[in-house]
Short mmCIF file of C-alpha atoms in Angstrom, two decimals:
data_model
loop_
_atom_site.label_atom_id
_atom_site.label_comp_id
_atom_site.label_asym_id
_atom_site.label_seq_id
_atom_site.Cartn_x
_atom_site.Cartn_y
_atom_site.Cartn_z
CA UNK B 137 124.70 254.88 90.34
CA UNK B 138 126.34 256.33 93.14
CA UNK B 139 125.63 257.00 96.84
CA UNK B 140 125.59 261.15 98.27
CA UNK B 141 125.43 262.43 101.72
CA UNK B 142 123.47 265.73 102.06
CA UNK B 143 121.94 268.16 104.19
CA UNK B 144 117.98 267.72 104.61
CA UNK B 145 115.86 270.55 103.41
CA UNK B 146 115.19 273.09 106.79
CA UNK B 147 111.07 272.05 107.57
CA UNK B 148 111.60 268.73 105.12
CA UNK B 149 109.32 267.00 107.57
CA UNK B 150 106.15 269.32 106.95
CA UNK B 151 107.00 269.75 103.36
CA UNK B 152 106.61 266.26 102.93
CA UNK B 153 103.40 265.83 104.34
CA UNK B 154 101.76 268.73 102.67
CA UNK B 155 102.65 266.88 99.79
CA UNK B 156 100.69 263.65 100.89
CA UNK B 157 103.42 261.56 102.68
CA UNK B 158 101.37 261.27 106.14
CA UNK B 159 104.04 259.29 107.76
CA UNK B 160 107.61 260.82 106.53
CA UNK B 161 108.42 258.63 110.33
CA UNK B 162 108.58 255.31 111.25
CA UNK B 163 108.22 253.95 114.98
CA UNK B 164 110.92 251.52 115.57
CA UNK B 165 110.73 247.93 117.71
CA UNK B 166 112.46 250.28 120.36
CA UNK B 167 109.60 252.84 120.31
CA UNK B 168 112.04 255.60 118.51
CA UNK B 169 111.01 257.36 115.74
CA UNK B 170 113.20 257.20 112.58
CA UNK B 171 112.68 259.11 109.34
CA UNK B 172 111.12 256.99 106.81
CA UNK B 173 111.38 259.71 103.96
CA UNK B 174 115.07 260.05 104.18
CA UNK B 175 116.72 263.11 102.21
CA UNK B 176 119.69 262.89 104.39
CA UNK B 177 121.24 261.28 101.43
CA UNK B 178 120.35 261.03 97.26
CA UNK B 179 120.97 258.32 94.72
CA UNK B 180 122.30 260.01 91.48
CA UNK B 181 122.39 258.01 87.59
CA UNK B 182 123.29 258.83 84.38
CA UNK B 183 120.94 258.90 81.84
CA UNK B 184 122.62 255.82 80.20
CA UNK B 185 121.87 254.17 82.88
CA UNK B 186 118.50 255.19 83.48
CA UNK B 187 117.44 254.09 79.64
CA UNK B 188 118.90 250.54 80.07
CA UNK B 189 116.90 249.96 83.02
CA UNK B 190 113.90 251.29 81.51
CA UNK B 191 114.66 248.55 79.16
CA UNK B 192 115.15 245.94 81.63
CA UNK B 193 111.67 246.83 83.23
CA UNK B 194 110.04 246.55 79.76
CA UNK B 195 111.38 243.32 78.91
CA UNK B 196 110.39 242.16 82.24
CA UNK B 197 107.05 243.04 81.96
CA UNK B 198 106.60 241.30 78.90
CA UNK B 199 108.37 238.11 79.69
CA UNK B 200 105.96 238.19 83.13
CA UNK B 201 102.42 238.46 80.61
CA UNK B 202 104.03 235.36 78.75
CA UNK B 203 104.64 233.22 81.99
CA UNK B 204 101.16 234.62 83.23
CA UNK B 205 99.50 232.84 79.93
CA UNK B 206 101.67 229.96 80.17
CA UNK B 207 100.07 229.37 83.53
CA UNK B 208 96.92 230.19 82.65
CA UNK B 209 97.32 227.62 79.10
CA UNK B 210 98.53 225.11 81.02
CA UNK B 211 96.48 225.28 84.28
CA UNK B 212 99.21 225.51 86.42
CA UNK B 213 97.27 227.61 88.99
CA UNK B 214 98.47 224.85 91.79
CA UNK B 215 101.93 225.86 91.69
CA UNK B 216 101.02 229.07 92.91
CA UNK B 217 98.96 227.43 95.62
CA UNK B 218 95.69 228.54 93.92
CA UNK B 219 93.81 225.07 94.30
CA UNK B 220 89.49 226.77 94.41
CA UNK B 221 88.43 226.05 90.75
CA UNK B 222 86.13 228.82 90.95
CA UNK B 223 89.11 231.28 91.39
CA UNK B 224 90.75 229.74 89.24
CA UNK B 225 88.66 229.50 86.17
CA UNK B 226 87.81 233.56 86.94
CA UNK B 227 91.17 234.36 87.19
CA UNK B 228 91.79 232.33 83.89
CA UNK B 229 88.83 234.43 82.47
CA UNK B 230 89.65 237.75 83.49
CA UNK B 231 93.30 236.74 81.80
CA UNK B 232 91.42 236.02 78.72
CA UNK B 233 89.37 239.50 78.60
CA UNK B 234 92.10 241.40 80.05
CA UNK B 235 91.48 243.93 77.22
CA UNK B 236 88.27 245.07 78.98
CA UNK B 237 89.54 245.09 82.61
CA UNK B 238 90.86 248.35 83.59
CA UNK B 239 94.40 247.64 85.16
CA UNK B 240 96.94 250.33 86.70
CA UNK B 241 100.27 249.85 88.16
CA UNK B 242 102.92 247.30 89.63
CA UNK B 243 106.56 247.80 91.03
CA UNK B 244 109.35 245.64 89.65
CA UNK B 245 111.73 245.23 93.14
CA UNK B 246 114.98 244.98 91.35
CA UNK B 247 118.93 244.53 92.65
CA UNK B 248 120.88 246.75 90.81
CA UNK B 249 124.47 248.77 91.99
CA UNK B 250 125.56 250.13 89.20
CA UNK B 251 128.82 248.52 88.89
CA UNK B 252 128.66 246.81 85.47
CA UNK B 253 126.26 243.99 86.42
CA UNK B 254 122.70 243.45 85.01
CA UNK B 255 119.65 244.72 86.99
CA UNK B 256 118.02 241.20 88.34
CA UNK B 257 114.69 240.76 89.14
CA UNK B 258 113.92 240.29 92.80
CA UNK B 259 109.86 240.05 92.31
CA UNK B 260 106.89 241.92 91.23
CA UNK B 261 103.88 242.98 93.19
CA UNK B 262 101.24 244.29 90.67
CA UNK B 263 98.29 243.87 92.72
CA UNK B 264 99.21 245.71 95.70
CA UNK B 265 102.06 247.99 95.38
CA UNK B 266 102.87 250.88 98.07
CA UNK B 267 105.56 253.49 98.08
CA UNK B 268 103.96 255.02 95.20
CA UNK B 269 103.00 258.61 96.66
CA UNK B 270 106.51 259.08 97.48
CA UNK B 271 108.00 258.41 94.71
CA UNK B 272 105.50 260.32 92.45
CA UNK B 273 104.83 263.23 94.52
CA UNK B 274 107.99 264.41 96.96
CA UNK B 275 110.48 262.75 95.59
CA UNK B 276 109.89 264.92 92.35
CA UNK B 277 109.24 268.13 94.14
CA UNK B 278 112.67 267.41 95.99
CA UNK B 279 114.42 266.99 92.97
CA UNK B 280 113.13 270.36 91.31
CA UNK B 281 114.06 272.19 94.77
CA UNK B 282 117.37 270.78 95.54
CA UNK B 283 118.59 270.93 91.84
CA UNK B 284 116.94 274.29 90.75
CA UNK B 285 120.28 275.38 89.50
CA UNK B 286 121.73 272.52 87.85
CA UNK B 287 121.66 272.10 84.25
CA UNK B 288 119.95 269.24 82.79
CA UNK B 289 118.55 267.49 86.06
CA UNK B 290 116.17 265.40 85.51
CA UNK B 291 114.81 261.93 87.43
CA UNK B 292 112.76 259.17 86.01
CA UNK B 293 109.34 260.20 86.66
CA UNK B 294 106.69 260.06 84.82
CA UNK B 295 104.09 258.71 87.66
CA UNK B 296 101.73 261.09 88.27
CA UNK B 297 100.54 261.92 84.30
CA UNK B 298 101.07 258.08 83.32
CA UNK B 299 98.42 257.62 86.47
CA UNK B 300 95.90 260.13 84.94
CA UNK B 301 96.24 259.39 81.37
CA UNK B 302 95.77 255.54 82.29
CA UNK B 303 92.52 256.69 84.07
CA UNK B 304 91.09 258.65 81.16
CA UNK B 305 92.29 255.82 78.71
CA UNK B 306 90.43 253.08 80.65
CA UNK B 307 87.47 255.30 81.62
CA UNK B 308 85.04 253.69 78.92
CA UNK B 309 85.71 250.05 80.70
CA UNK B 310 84.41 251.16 83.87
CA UNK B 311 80.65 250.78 84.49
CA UNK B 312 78.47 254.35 83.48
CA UNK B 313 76.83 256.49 85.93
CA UNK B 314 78.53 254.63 89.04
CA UNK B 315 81.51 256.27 90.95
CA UNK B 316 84.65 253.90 91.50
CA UNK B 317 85.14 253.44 95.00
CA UNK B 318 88.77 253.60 96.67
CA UNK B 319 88.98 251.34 99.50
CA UNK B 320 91.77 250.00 101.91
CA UNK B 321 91.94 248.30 104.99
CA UNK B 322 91.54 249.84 108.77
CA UNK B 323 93.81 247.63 110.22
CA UNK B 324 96.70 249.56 108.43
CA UNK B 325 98.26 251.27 111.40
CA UNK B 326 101.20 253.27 109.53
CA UNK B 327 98.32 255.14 106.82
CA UNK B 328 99.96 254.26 103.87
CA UNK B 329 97.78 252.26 102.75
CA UNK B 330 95.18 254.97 103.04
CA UNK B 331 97.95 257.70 101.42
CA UNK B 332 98.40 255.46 98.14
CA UNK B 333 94.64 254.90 97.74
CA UNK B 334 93.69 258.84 98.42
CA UNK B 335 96.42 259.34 95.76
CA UNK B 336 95.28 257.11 93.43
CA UNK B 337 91.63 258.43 94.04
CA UNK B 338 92.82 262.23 93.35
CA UNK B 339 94.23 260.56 90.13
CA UNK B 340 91.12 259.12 89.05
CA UNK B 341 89.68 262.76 90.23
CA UNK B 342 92.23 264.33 87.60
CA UNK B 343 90.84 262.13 85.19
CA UNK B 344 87.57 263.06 85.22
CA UNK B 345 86.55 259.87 87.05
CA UNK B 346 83.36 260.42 89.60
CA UNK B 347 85.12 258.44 92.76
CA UNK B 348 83.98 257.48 96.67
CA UNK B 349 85.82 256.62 99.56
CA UNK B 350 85.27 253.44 101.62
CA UNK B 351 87.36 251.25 103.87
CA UNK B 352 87.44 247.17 103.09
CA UNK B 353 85.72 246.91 106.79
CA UNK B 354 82.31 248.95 105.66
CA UNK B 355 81.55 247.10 102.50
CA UNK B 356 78.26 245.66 102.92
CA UNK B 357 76.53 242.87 101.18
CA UNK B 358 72.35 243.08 100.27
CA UNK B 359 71.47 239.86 100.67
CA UNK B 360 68.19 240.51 98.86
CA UNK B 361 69.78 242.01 95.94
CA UNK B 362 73.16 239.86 95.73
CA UNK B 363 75.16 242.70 95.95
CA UNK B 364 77.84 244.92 97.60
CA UNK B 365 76.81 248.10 98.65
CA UNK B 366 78.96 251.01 100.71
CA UNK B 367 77.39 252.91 103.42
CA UNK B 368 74.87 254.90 101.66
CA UNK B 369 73.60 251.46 100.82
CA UNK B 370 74.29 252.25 97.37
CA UNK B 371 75.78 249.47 94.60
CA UNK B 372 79.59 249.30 94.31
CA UNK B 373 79.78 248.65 90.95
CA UNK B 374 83.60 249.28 90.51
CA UNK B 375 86.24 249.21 93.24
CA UNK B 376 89.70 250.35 93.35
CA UNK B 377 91.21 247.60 96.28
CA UNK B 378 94.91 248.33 98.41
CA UNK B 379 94.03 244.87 99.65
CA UNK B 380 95.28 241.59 97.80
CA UNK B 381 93.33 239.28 95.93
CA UNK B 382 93.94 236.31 98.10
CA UNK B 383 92.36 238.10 101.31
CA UNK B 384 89.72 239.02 99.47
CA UNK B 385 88.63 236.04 97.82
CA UNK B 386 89.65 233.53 100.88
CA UNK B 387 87.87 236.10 103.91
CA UNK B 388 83.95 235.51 104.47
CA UNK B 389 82.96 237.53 101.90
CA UNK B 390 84.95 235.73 99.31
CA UNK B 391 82.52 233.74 97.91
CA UNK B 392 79.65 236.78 97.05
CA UNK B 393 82.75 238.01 95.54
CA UNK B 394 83.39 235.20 93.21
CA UNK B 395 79.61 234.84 92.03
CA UNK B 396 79.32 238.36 91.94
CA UNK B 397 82.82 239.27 89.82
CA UNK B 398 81.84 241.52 87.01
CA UNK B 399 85.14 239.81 84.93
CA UNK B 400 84.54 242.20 82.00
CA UNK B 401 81.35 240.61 80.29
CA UNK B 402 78.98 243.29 82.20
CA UNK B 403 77.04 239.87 83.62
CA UNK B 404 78.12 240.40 87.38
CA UNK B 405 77.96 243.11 90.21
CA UNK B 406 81.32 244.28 90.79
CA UNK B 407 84.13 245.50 88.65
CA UNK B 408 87.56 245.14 91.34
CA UNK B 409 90.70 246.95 90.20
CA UNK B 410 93.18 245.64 90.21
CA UNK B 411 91.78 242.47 87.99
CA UNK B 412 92.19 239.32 89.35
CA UNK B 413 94.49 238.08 87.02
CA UNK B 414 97.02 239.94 88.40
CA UNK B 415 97.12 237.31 91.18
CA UNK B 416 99.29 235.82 88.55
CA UNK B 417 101.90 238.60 88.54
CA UNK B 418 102.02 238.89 92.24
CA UNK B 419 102.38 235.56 93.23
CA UNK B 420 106.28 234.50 94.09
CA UNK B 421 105.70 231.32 91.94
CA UNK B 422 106.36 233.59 89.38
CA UNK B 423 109.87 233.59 89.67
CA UNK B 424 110.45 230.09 89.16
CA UNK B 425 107.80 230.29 86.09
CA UNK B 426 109.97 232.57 84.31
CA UNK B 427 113.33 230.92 84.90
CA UNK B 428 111.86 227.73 83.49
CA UNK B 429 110.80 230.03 80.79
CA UNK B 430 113.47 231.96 79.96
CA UNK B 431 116.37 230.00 81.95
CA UNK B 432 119.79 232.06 82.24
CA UNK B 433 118.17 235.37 81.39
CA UNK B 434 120.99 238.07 82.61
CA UNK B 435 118.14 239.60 84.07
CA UNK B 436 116.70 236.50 86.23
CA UNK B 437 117.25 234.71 89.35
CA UNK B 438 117.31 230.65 89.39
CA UNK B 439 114.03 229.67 90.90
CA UNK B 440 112.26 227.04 91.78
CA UNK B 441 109.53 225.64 93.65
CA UNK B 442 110.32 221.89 94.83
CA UNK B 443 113.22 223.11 96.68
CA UNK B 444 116.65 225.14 96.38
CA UNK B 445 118.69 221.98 94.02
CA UNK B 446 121.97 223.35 93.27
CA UNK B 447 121.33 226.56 94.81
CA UNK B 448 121.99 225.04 98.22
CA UNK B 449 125.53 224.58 96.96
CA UNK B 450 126.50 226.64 95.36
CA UNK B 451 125.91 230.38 96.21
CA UNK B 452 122.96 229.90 98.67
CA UNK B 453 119.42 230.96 98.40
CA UNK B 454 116.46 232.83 100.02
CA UNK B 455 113.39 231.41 100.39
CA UNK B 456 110.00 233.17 99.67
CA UNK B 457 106.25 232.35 100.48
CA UNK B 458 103.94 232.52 97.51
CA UNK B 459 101.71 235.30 99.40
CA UNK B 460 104.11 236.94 101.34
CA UNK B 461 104.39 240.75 101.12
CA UNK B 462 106.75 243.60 102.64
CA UNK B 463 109.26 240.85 103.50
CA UNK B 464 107.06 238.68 105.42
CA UNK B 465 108.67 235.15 106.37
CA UNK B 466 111.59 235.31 104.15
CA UNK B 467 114.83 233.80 105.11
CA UNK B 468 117.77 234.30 103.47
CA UNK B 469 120.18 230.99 103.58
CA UNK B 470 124.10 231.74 102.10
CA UNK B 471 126.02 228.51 100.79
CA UNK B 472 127.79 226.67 103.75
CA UNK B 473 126.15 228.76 106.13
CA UNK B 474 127.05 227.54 109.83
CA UNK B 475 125.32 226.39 112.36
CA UNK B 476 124.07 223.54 110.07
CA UNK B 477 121.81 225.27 107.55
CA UNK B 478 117.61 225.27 107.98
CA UNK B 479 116.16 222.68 106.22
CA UNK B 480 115.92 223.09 102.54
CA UNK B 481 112.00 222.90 101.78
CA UNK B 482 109.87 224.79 104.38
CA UNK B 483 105.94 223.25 105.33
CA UNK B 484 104.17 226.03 103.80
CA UNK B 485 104.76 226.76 99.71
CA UNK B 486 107.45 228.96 98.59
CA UNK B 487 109.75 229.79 96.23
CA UNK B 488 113.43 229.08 96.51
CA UNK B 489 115.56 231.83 94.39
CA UNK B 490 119.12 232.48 94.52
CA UNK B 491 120.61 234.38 97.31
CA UNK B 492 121.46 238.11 95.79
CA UNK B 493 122.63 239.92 98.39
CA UNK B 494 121.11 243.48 98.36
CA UNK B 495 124.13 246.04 97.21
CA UNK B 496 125.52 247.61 100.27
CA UNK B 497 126.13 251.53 100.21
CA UNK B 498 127.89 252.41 103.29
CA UNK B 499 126.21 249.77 105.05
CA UNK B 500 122.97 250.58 103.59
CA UNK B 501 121.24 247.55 101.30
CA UNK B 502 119.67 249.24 98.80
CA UNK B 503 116.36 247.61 96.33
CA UNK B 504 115.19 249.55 93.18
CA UNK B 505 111.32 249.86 92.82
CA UNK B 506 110.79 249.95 89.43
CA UNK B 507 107.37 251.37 88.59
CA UNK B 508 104.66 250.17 85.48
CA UNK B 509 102.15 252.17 84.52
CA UNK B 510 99.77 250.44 82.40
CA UNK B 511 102.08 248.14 80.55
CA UNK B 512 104.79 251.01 80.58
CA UNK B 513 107.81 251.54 82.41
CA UNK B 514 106.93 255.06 84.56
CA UNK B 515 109.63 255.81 87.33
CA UNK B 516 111.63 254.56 90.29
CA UNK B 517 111.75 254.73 93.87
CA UNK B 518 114.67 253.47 96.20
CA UNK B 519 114.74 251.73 99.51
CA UNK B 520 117.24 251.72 101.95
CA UNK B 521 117.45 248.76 104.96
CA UNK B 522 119.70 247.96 107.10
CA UNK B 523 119.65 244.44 106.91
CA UNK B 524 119.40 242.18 103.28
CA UNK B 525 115.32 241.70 103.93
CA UNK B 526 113.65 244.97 102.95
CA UNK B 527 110.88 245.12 105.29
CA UNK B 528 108.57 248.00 106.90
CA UNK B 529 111.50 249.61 108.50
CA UNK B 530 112.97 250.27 105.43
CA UNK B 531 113.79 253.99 103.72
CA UNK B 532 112.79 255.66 100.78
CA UNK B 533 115.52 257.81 99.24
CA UNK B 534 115.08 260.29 96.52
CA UNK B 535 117.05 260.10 93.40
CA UNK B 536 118.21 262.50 90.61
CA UNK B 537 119.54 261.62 87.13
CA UNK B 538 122.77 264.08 86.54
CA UNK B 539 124.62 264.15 83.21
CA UNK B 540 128.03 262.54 84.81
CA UNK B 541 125.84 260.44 87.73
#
């Protein structure tokens, strides 16, 4: 794995967004405007490389559907602060028939330099993962451009017909003669939650899938009926959701949702994809799960939930809320750190996991987004920050696998 400056393509900007990245900028605290597609610089691996972490990702996977039963088996749902028994025993039901749920992606975020050490596992959202258009979609059509000459280029990237052939795989579990609706939230201000759902929609589309378009805001409940209907006043039987199970089943809705949850027995209103047992996957609890699981797995972080133990003497530790996304309220705490360190526990729940600082490339901290495809490892994305949280100022930077790296 190595670092390379490089000259962006002349017009990368517009190229980018006719290829669906509607916001190749970000706005900055400072009101600048910073690209957040940035081919000013590549990531390069050998294809060594690239198979071993396609094996990492697999094993991961797996190991996280054994801690996800484990929970479920031993109703552990507390410890990820799920405490409403009606979630609860649906979630624990829709892990039982998750055979006839369709289910789609997750991202692995994984630390990773390429200097000898194991990939570890920093978490995995698989309920509401972004930076998935850029990494299927531009990042490949950068690699083919800038590397039309070299022999034997390649890049791990398999997104886009993984996406389609999940679709077409999964079609017979959706209800007949109803379109799956795509929905995401208004109050996303950037639009990428609105680019990963149109994406995912055209994949659907590809599929053969009859789709509609709604946002979270316009879904409409019939009280006479007992059901959710979009603007046409029509049923929504199945939904595609950018908008994570907790919101949804804790806003004022949330309770036509859970007596309503078609959960893969065809007795309720409303199929929601991702299923909700994927709670179980996205849910920072997770971590310490597996590590009681699978304790000093090269491919793990110590975690735990009471508090930091030995982690807040050894080499430090960051601390995690169970719900948080896009590096929302974590705080990073090194061994010894001075002033006098935080307090070890925080008031609301999270999950204390050993400080890995991110690898730093010329002062850039770099994670690995590690994509799954229906049970199957399917590509990766980088990020770039400049500090150790990776947060929504972050970077996405292409990659390309080369035969010496």
């Amino acid at each position: 794995m190595r670092r390379h400056r490089t000259t962006p393509r002349p017009g990368w900007q517009n190229t980018v967004e006719e290829q669906g990245l509607i916001y190749p900028l970000t706005r900055h605290p400072d009101g600048s405007l910073r690209p957040y597609w940035d081919e000013s610089a590549y990531y390069s691996f050998t294809l060594p490389e690239i198979e071993a972490l396609e094996g990492v990702v697999e094993e991961l996977h797996t190991m996280c559907l054994a801690a996800a039963a484990h929970i479920v088996e031993h109703d552990r749902f507390a410890d990820l602060g799920l405490t409403d028994p009606r979630l609860t025993a649906l979630i624990g039901e829709s892990w039982h028939r998750r055979d006839e749920l369709p289910s789609l992606y997750g991202r692995f975020d994984l630390r990773y330099d390429g200097r000898g050490g194991p990939a570890k596992m920093l978490e995995y959202n698989a309920d509401t993962p972004t930076s998935l258009v850029e990494a299927a979609g531009p990042q490949w059509f950068w690699m083919e451009e800038r590397f039309a000459g070299v022999p034997d280029a390649d890049q791990w990237n398999s997104l886009h017909e993984r996406l389609v052939d999940t679709w077409r795989r999964q079609a017979d579990l959706l209800p007949p003669g109803a379109p799956v609706h795509f929905a995401h939230s208004i109050g996303d201000e950037l639009g990428e939650d609105l680019m990963t759902v149109a994406y995912l929609r055209e994949t659907a589309e590809q599929a053969g899938i009859a789709t509609d378009v709604i946002s979270m805001e316009d879904i409409g409940w019939d009280g006479l009926s007992g059901r959710f209907v979009d603007k046409k006043l029509r049923f929504i039987r199945a939904c595609f959701k950018l908008y994570p199970w907790e919101w949804l089943a804790g806003d004022d809705f949330g309770p036509h949702v859970l007596d309503t949850l078609d959960n893969g027995g065809g007795t309720g209103s409303t199929l929601w994809i991702e299923p909700a047992w994927k709670m179980l996957l996205s849910n920072k609890a997770l971590l310490a799960v597996l590590w009681e699981l699978f304790p000093g797995h090269p491919n793990l972080l110590p975690a735990y939930l009471d508090g930091p133990r030995e982690l807040a003497r050894e080499g430090g530790w960051a601390a995690k809320p169970l719900f948080g996304r896009e590096g929302a309220g974590v705080t990073l705490h090194p061994a010894g750190e001075t002033p006098a360190p935080a307090p070890a526990t925080r008031d609301e729940p999270c999950c204390y996991q050993e400080l890995a600082p991110l690898p730093d490339f010329d002062g850039n901290h770099v994670v690995l987004g590690a994509w799954v495809v229906d049970g199957e490892p399917a590509g990766l994305g980088i990020r770039e920050s400049s500090g150790l949280v990776t947060d929504g100022y972050a970077r996405f930077v292409p990659h390309v696998i080369l035969p010496e790296g």
